[in-house]
XYZ file of C-alpha atoms in Angstrom:
74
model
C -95.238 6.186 64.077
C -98.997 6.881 62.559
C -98.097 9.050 60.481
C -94.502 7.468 59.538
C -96.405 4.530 57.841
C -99.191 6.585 56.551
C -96.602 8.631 54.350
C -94.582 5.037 53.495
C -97.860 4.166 52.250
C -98.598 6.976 50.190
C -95.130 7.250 48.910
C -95.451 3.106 47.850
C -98.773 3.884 45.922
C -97.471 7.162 44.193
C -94.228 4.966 42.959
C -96.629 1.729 42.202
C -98.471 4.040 39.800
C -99.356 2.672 36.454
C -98.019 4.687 33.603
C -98.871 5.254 30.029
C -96.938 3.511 27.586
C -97.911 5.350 24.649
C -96.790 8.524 26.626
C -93.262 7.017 24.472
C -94.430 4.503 22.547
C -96.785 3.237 19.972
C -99.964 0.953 20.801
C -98.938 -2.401 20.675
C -101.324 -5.332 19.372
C -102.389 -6.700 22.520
C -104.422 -9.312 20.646
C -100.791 -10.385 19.085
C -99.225 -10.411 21.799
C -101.728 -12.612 23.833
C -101.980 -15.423 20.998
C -97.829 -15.462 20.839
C -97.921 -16.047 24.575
C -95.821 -12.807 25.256
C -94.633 -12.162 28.983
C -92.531 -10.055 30.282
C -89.537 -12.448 30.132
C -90.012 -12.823 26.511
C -90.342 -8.744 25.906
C -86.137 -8.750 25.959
C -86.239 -11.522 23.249
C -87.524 -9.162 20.318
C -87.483 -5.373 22.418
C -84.216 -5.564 24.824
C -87.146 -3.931 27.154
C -84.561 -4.465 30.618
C -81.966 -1.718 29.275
C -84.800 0.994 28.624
C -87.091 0.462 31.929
C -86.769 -0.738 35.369
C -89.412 -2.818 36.777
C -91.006 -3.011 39.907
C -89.809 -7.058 40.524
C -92.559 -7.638 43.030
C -95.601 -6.269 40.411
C -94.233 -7.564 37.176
C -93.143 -11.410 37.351
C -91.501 -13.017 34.258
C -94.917 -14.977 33.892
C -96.809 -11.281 33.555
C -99.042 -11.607 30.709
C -99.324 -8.704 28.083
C -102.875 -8.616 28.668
C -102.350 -8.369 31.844
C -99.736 -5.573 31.478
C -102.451 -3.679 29.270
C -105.209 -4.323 31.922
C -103.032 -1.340 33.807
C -100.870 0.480 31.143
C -102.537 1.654 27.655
């Protein structure tokens, strides 16, 4: 059972992994963004973000910041 939780653990952590954006996209403005008051349940307003990516629900809240999105993904 040790080892059952040890590899749910690691397999959580591996799929919790912050990515790089710019890996497909450009840089965005983060100082922009934070002055508009961007979140993640505004990104579908001007990028339809939700049919391109699916996010973890539990990490990213609607009320995620993007300054707090860039604190973890360039």
């Amino acid at each position: 059972m040790k080892y059952l939780t040890l590899v749910a653990a690691l397999a959580f952590s591996a799929s919790a992994m912050a990515v790089n954006c710019t890996d497909c996209h450009e840089t965005i403005n983060v100082e922009e963004h934070t002055e508009m008051e961007a979140t993640i349940a505004t990104c579908n307003d001007c990028h339809d973000m939700g049919s391109a990516h699916e996010l973890d629900k539990e990490i990213h809240t609607p009320d995620l910041t993007m300054k707090e999105c860039a604190d973890c993904h360039e």
